[in-house]
Amino acid sequence: MKLPVIAVFAFGLSAGLAQAEPVRQGNLEIDAAWARASIGTSRPGAAYFTVRNFGDEGDRLIGLSSPVSTMTMLHETTLSEGISRMAHVEAAEIPASGELTLEPGGMHVMLMELATPLREGATFPLTLAFEAAGEVTVEVHVFGPGATGPAE
Amino acid sequence: MSLSRRLLLGAGAVTALGAGALGLGWWQVDGPGAAQPASPTRNLPRPLGEMDVTLTDHRGRRVTISDWVGRPSLVFFGFTWCPDVCPTTLSDISLWLEELGPDADRLNVALISVDPERDTPEVLADYLGYFDPRIVGVTGEPGEVARILGDFRAKAERIEDVKGDYTMNHTAGVFLFRADGSFGSIIDFHEDRRFAVPKIRRAMKKEQP
């Protein structure tokens, strides 16, 4: 499988050094995992990433864990009548040949009860459990508290 | 529509209380989904000059909302324990202000906390230190915050979680007011910057005679 390696390399170059290389697990590729720096540990943090599915069958993100948080959950911000709400999401689909994007204002990882502050410039591990592809751990890059994404 | 349904609708929106029967009639005719509470755009905030609520800013100074009249204002509701929407809005606003350049110095830009229990002036100051310094944080007694929410026709609701912690559902858009304190428009959450910045400029234009 040479092609994906080249693709990964090319992506790594184009996105600059702050960008980690995507992590491959089975038919899935987890990319651009990032979080905002936390201010202390009392507030929940949020993390984001993209999962691409190169397979012919859909998969599901069914679990999340990280040593930085004792309660790591998938949440989704929804907006109705101008009011934003957050709801817990049990599992999220990654359709065949499709992707799942976690981004500000949409789906996100809630990192509750932080064990340690998320410091700008640091990374922390986040383990994702998929129904078909199994478990994979990625390194999440921490940007500033006002960051809008990993492409800055 | 039955009368009881009508009453239920009214009860669903705090804002309808002051509107009276006339307002309710207009609302039902005009509102698209009459079964849902009116959206903020259909239920306009009061002019800033009529908001005599006094709150405390993140520097510990007392602020009466009507004092913002004289400059165009950009006001939104949030809380610092909010992990997703509020930092996103604050980042968006910081980018808008950057794009406006020195013109942005003529604006009042304020975050009103919907979580005064945790957001003390000190906490707000700590948090806002990470965003554009022109953004002022405002908090106050829960009763004062409830009054200002009513004046804006905005909403906030405390949601308890299993562990005794809580989060807040709240109105997410950014309210724009002209220099004379009249309501201009709302920048919706996630509205494209291509639309947001011209909206701000439009609200600012009205200040010139």
Short mmCIF file of C-alpha atoms in Angstrom, two decimals:
data_model
loop_
_atom_site.label_atom_id
_atom_site.label_comp_id
_atom_site.label_asym_id
_atom_site.label_seq_id
_atom_site.Cartn_x
_atom_site.Cartn_y
_atom_site.Cartn_z
CA MET A 1 0.00 0.00 0.00
CA LYS A 2 2.27 2.79 -1.20
CA LEU A 3 -0.29 5.35 -2.24
CA PRO A 4 -1.67 6.23 1.20
CA VAL A 5 1.86 6.67 2.55
CA ILE A 6 2.63 9.21 -0.15
CA ALA A 7 -0.68 10.91 0.40
CA VAL A 8 0.01 11.15 4.11
CA PHE A 9 3.44 12.57 3.46
CA ALA A 10 2.15 15.15 1.00
CA PHE A 11 -0.59 16.19 3.41
CA GLY A 12 1.90 16.53 6.23
CA LEU A 13 4.00 18.88 4.14
CA SER A 14 1.14 21.02 2.92
CA ALA A 15 -0.37 21.46 6.34
CA GLY A 16 2.87 22.51 7.99
CA LEU A 17 4.62 21.23 11.05
CA ALA A 18 1.87 21.92 13.55
CA GLN A 19 -0.26 19.34 11.81
CA ALA A 20 0.12 15.73 12.89
CA GLU A 21 -0.02 13.01 10.30
CA PRO A 22 -3.32 11.21 9.96
CA VAL A 23 -3.55 7.91 11.80
CA ARG A 24 -4.79 4.87 9.90
CA GLN A 25 -6.83 2.13 11.59
CA GLY A 26 -8.38 -0.51 9.34
CA ASN A 27 -10.38 1.33 6.72
CA LEU A 28 -10.45 4.52 8.77
CA GLU A 29 -8.16 7.49 8.90
CA ILE A 30 -8.27 9.90 11.83
CA ASP A 31 -6.98 13.33 11.04
CA ALA A 32 -6.54 16.83 12.41
CA ALA A 33 -7.20 16.07 16.07
CA TRP A 34 -7.05 19.31 18.02
CA ALA A 35 -8.36 20.94 21.17
CA ARG A 36 -8.46 24.40 22.66
CA ALA A 37 -6.23 25.10 25.60
CA SER A 38 -8.16 25.02 28.86
CA ILE A 39 -8.07 27.71 31.49
CA GLY A 40 -7.33 25.61 34.54
CA THR A 41 -9.09 22.29 35.05
CA SER A 42 -12.51 23.22 36.36
CA ARG A 43 -14.09 23.88 32.97
CA PRO A 44 -14.74 21.15 30.43
CA GLY A 45 -12.52 21.08 27.37
CA ALA A 46 -13.53 20.30 23.81
CA ALA A 47 -11.65 18.39 21.12
CA TYR A 48 -12.28 17.90 17.43
CA PHE A 49 -11.10 15.60 14.63
CA THR A 50 -12.09 14.14 11.28
CA VAL A 51 -12.56 10.45 10.51
CA ARG A 52 -12.47 9.32 6.87
CA ASN A 53 -13.78 5.95 5.85
CA PHE A 54 -12.05 4.38 2.84
CA GLY A 55 -14.02 1.16 3.18
CA ASP A 56 -17.16 -0.06 1.45
CA GLU A 57 -19.01 -0.40 4.72
CA GLY A 58 -20.00 2.16 7.29
CA ASP A 59 -18.49 2.18 10.78
CA ARG A 60 -19.51 3.79 14.05
CA LEU A 61 -17.62 5.75 16.66
CA ILE A 62 -18.85 4.15 19.87
CA GLY A 63 -16.42 5.21 22.57
CA LEU A 64 -13.88 7.82 23.63
CA SER A 65 -11.38 7.97 26.44
CA SER A 66 -8.39 10.02 27.45
CA PRO A 67 -6.12 10.14 30.48
CA VAL A 68 -6.67 13.92 30.67
CA SER A 69 -10.37 13.55 31.47
CA THR A 70 -12.28 11.17 33.69
CA MET A 71 -15.41 11.65 31.61
CA THR A 72 -14.90 11.86 27.88
CA MET A 73 -18.07 12.00 25.84
CA LEU A 74 -19.29 12.75 22.36
CA HIS A 75 -21.53 15.81 22.35
CA GLU A 76 -23.33 17.74 19.68
CA THR A 77 -24.25 21.40 19.72
CA THR A 78 -27.61 21.98 18.14
CA LEU A 79 -29.31 25.24 17.39
CA SER A 80 -33.03 25.73 17.31
CA GLU A 81 -34.91 29.00 17.46
CA GLY A 82 -31.59 30.74 18.01
CA ILE A 83 -30.87 28.80 21.21
CA SER A 84 -27.82 26.55 21.42
CA ARG A 85 -28.02 23.29 23.30
CA MET A 86 -25.60 20.45 23.89
CA ALA A 87 -26.69 16.86 23.68
CA HIS A 88 -24.86 13.64 24.42
CA VAL A 89 -24.42 11.47 21.33
CA GLU A 90 -24.21 7.71 21.94
CA ALA A 91 -22.56 6.84 18.65
CA ALA A 92 -21.73 8.60 15.40
CA GLU A 93 -21.80 7.08 11.92
CA ILE A 94 -18.88 7.21 9.52
CA PRO A 95 -20.55 6.30 6.22
CA ALA A 96 -18.81 4.11 3.62
CA SER A 97 -16.47 6.30 1.55
CA GLY A 98 -17.57 9.20 3.70
CA GLU A 99 -16.37 11.11 6.72
CA LEU A 100 -17.34 12.25 10.17
CA THR A 101 -16.22 15.76 11.06
CA LEU A 102 -16.12 17.07 14.58
CA GLU A 103 -15.89 20.86 14.51
CA PRO A 104 -16.72 23.95 16.60
CA GLY A 105 -20.44 24.46 16.83
CA GLY A 106 -21.17 20.89 15.81
CA MET A 107 -20.13 17.54 17.14
CA HIS A 108 -17.27 17.61 19.63
CA VAL A 109 -15.51 15.56 22.27
CA MET A 110 -16.38 16.88 25.72
CA LEU A 111 -13.47 16.44 28.09
CA MET A 112 -15.06 16.71 31.50
CA GLU A 113 -13.27 16.70 34.85
CA LEU A 114 -9.88 17.48 33.44
CA ALA A 115 -7.05 15.81 35.35
CA THR A 116 -4.58 18.33 34.02
CA PRO A 117 -4.90 21.65 32.18
CA LEU A 118 -4.70 21.44 28.39
CA ARG A 119 -1.71 23.62 27.63
CA GLU A 120 -1.20 25.38 24.33
CA GLY A 121 1.50 23.66 22.25
CA ALA A 122 1.17 20.34 24.10
CA THR A 123 -0.45 17.14 22.91
CA PHE A 124 -2.49 14.52 24.74
CA PRO A 125 -3.67 11.02 23.77
CA LEU A 126 -7.29 10.34 22.88
CA THR A 127 -8.51 6.80 22.29
CA LEU A 128 -11.34 6.30 19.85
CA ALA A 129 -13.31 3.05 19.77
CA PHE A 130 -14.97 2.08 16.50
CA GLU A 131 -17.47 -0.70 16.12
CA ALA A 132 -15.69 -2.37 13.20
CA ALA A 133 -12.19 -0.90 13.09
CA GLY A 134 -11.54 -1.30 16.83
CA GLU A 135 -9.60 1.04 19.08
CA VAL A 136 -7.04 3.57 18.01
CA THR A 137 -5.19 6.25 19.95
CA VAL A 138 -4.37 9.61 18.37
CA GLU A 139 -2.40 12.57 19.67
CA VAL A 140 -4.51 15.68 20.05
CA HIS A 141 -2.73 19.00 19.47
CA VAL A 142 -3.62 21.80 21.83
CA PHE A 143 -4.00 25.27 20.32
CA GLY A 144 -4.86 28.56 22.03
CA PRO A 145 -8.14 29.08 23.95
CA GLY A 146 -9.42 31.17 21.03
CA ALA A 147 -8.34 28.79 18.25
CA THR A 148 -10.83 28.06 15.51
CA GLY A 149 -9.12 25.03 14.01
CA PRO A 150 -5.86 23.24 13.32
CA ALA A 151 -5.21 25.07 10.04
CA GLU A 152 -4.17 28.35 11.67
CA MET B 1 -56.16 26.81 17.22
CA SER B 2 -57.76 26.38 20.62
CA LEU B 3 -57.52 28.96 23.35
CA SER B 4 -55.66 26.59 25.65
CA ARG B 5 -53.09 26.02 22.94
CA ARG B 6 -52.78 29.73 22.52
CA LEU B 7 -52.19 30.18 26.23
CA LEU B 8 -49.62 27.42 26.22
CA LEU B 9 -47.77 29.18 23.44
CA GLY B 10 -47.74 32.37 25.39
CA ALA B 11 -46.50 30.63 28.50
CA GLY B 12 -43.69 29.10 26.49
CA ALA B 13 -42.15 32.44 25.79
CA VAL B 14 -41.25 34.74 28.62
CA THR B 15 -41.25 37.54 26.12
CA ALA B 16 -44.91 37.14 25.30
CA LEU B 17 -45.86 38.17 28.83
CA GLY B 18 -45.37 41.83 28.13
CA ALA B 19 -46.68 41.63 24.60
CA GLY B 20 -50.32 41.23 25.59
CA ALA B 21 -53.13 39.86 23.49
CA LEU B 22 -52.38 42.08 20.51
CA GLY B 23 -48.80 40.93 20.31
CA LEU B 24 -49.86 37.34 20.65
CA GLY B 25 -52.29 37.72 17.75
CA TRP B 26 -49.63 39.24 15.53
CA TRP B 27 -47.25 36.51 16.52
CA GLN B 28 -49.59 33.69 15.58
CA VAL B 29 -50.37 35.18 12.21
CA ASP B 30 -46.80 36.09 11.46
CA GLY B 31 -44.91 33.21 13.07
CA PRO B 32 -44.20 30.42 10.58
CA GLY B 33 -44.43 27.50 12.95
CA ALA B 34 -47.07 28.79 15.33
CA ALA B 35 -46.44 25.72 17.49
CA GLN B 36 -42.91 26.95 18.30
CA PRO B 37 -41.79 29.92 20.35
CA ALA B 38 -41.11 33.01 18.32
CA SER B 39 -37.55 33.38 17.09
CA PRO B 40 -35.57 36.37 18.39
CA THR B 41 -35.78 38.06 15.00
CA ARG B 42 -39.57 38.09 15.26
CA ASN B 43 -39.54 39.34 18.78
CA LEU B 44 -37.23 42.29 18.78
CA PRO B 45 -35.00 43.36 21.65
CA ARG B 46 -35.88 46.62 23.33
CA PRO B 47 -33.78 49.65 22.43
CA LEU B 48 -30.65 49.77 24.60
CA GLY B 49 -31.71 53.14 25.95
CA GLU B 50 -34.68 51.50 27.67
CA MET B 51 -32.52 48.91 29.43
CA ASP B 52 -31.92 50.39 32.85
CA VAL B 53 -30.40 47.20 34.26
CA THR B 54 -27.10 47.69 36.06
CA LEU B 55 -24.54 44.88 35.92
CA THR B 56 -20.83 44.56 36.75
CA ASP B 57 -18.12 44.33 34.11
CA HIS B 58 -15.02 42.15 34.24
CA ARG B 59 -13.03 45.03 35.68
CA GLY B 60 -15.44 45.25 38.57
CA ARG B 61 -17.12 48.46 37.34
CA ARG B 62 -20.88 48.95 37.49
CA VAL B 63 -22.37 49.19 34.00
CA THR B 64 -25.88 50.35 33.15
CA ILE B 65 -26.83 48.92 29.78
CA SER B 66 -28.46 52.16 28.62
CA ASP B 67 -25.03 53.81 28.94
CA TRP B 68 -24.01 51.93 25.79
CA VAL B 69 -26.14 54.30 23.73
CA GLY B 70 -23.87 56.64 21.79
CA ARG B 71 -21.82 53.92 20.15
CA PRO B 72 -22.90 50.97 18.03
CA SER B 73 -23.02 47.83 20.17
CA LEU B 74 -22.37 44.16 19.61
CA VAL B 75 -23.80 42.05 22.44
CA PHE B 76 -24.03 38.31 22.98
CA PHE B 77 -24.87 35.87 25.76
CA GLY B 78 -22.60 33.09 26.92
CA PHE B 79 -20.74 31.64 29.89
CA THR B 80 -17.14 30.71 30.50
CA TRP B 81 -17.83 27.06 31.36
CA CYS B 82 -19.17 26.64 27.82
CA PRO B 83 -16.70 24.45 25.91
CA ASP B 84 -17.85 24.82 22.33
CA VAL B 85 -20.24 27.60 21.30
CA CYS B 86 -18.86 30.44 23.45
CA PRO B 87 -15.17 30.15 22.57
CA THR B 88 -16.26 29.80 18.94
CA THR B 89 -18.36 32.96 19.13
CA LEU B 90 -15.57 34.82 20.94
CA SER B 91 -13.08 33.72 18.26
CA ASP B 92 -15.51 34.75 15.51
CA ILE B 93 -15.96 38.17 17.10
CA SER B 94 -12.22 38.58 17.54
CA LEU B 95 -11.81 37.91 13.79
CA TRP B 96 -14.60 40.36 12.89
CA LEU B 97 -12.98 43.06 15.03
CA GLU B 98 -9.65 42.37 13.39
CA GLU B 99 -11.25 42.75 9.96
CA LEU B 100 -12.96 45.99 11.00
CA GLY B 101 -9.58 47.32 12.06
CA PRO B 102 -9.47 50.66 13.90
CA ASP B 103 -13.21 51.14 13.19
CA ALA B 104 -13.88 48.46 15.78
CA ASP B 105 -12.62 50.84 18.47
CA ARG B 106 -15.89 52.75 18.06
CA LEU B 107 -17.95 49.72 19.12
CA ASN B 108 -19.20 48.47 22.47
CA VAL B 109 -18.57 44.73 22.43
CA ALA B 110 -20.00 42.78 25.35
CA LEU B 111 -20.43 39.23 26.52
CA ILE B 112 -23.27 39.02 29.05
CA SER B 113 -22.89 35.93 31.22
CA VAL B 114 -25.93 33.69 31.58
CA ASP B 115 -24.12 31.91 34.42
CA PRO B 116 -23.52 34.61 37.03
CA GLU B 117 -23.15 31.98 39.73
CA ARG B 118 -19.79 30.85 38.34
CA ASP B 119 -18.90 33.86 36.18
CA THR B 120 -17.77 36.43 38.71
CA PRO B 121 -16.04 39.55 37.35
CA GLU B 122 -12.67 37.96 38.23
CA VAL B 123 -13.51 34.75 36.36
CA LEU B 124 -14.64 36.75 33.33
CA ALA B 125 -11.46 38.82 33.38
CA ASP B 126 -9.33 35.69 33.47
CA TYR B 127 -11.23 34.14 30.57
CA LEU B 128 -11.48 37.21 28.34
CA GLY B 129 -7.74 37.74 28.63
CA TYR B 130 -7.44 35.16 25.85
CA PHE B 131 -9.59 37.08 23.36
CA ASP B 132 -9.75 40.52 21.77
CA PRO B 133 -9.24 43.09 24.58
CA ARG B 134 -12.14 45.17 23.24
CA ILE B 135 -14.59 42.49 24.43
CA VAL B 136 -16.09 43.43 27.79
CA GLY B 137 -17.53 40.74 30.06
CA VAL B 138 -20.64 41.58 32.05
CA THR B 139 -22.22 39.69 34.92
CA GLY B 140 -24.51 40.45 37.83
CA GLU B 141 -27.10 39.23 40.28
CA PRO B 142 -29.20 36.38 38.81
CA GLY B 143 -32.27 38.64 38.93
CA GLU B 144 -30.48 41.36 36.96
CA VAL B 145 -29.29 38.85 34.37
CA ALA B 146 -32.83 37.50 34.02
CA ARG B 147 -34.11 41.05 33.45
CA ILE B 148 -31.55 41.76 30.76
CA LEU B 149 -32.36 38.45 29.05
CA GLY B 150 -35.99 39.54 28.98
CA ASP B 151 -35.07 42.94 27.52
CA PHE B 152 -33.16 41.19 24.73
CA ARG B 153 -35.98 38.62 24.23
CA ALA B 154 -33.18 36.11 24.80
CA LYS B 155 -33.30 32.90 26.78
CA ALA B 156 -31.09 30.88 29.07
CA GLU B 157 -31.87 27.62 30.76
CA ARG B 158 -29.86 25.72 33.32
CA ILE B 159 -29.41 22.01 32.57
CA GLU B 160 -28.29 19.79 35.43
CA ASP B 161 -26.10 16.83 34.60
CA VAL B 162 -25.84 13.51 36.40
CA LYS B 163 -22.79 14.47 38.42
CA GLY B 164 -24.34 17.53 40.01
CA ASP B 165 -22.66 19.78 37.50
CA TYR B 166 -24.61 21.94 35.11
CA THR B 167 -24.49 23.58 31.74
CA MET B 168 -26.56 26.32 30.15
CA ASN B 169 -28.65 26.38 27.01
CA HIS B 170 -28.75 29.92 25.74
CA THR B 171 -29.49 32.26 22.85
CA ALA B 172 -26.43 32.03 20.64
CA GLY B 173 -26.62 34.89 18.12
CA VAL B 174 -24.82 38.23 18.33
CA PHE B 175 -27.13 41.24 18.72
CA LEU B 176 -26.26 44.43 16.85
CA PHE B 177 -27.49 47.83 17.96
CA ARG B 178 -27.02 51.19 16.26
CA ALA B 179 -25.37 54.11 18.03
CA ASP B 180 -28.79 55.51 18.96
CA GLY B 181 -29.50 52.25 20.80
CA SER B 182 -32.05 50.93 18.31
CA PHE B 183 -31.87 47.27 17.43
CA GLY B 184 -30.10 46.61 14.11
CA SER B 185 -29.89 42.90 13.42
CA ILE B 186 -28.66 39.56 14.69
CA ILE B 187 -25.61 37.71 13.44
CA ASP B 188 -26.58 34.08 13.75
CA PHE B 189 -24.21 31.56 15.22
CA HIS B 190 -21.98 30.23 12.44
CA GLU B 191 -22.98 33.01 10.06
CA ASP B 192 -20.34 33.45 7.39
CA ARG B 193 -17.87 36.24 8.01
CA ARG B 194 -18.70 37.59 4.55
CA PHE B 195 -22.13 38.46 5.92
CA ALA B 196 -21.23 39.21 9.52
CA VAL B 197 -18.78 42.06 8.92
CA PRO B 198 -21.06 43.96 6.47
CA LYS B 199 -23.89 43.61 9.02
CA ILE B 200 -21.71 45.27 11.65
CA ARG B 201 -20.72 48.01 9.21
CA ARG B 202 -24.38 48.60 8.44
CA ALA B 203 -25.19 49.03 12.12
CA MET B 204 -22.22 51.41 12.45
CA LYS B 205 -23.22 53.52 9.45
CA LYS B 206 -26.41 54.73 11.10
CA GLU B 207 -24.40 56.67 13.63
CA GLN B 208 -23.35 59.22 11.00
CA PRO B 209 -25.86 62.05 10.60
#
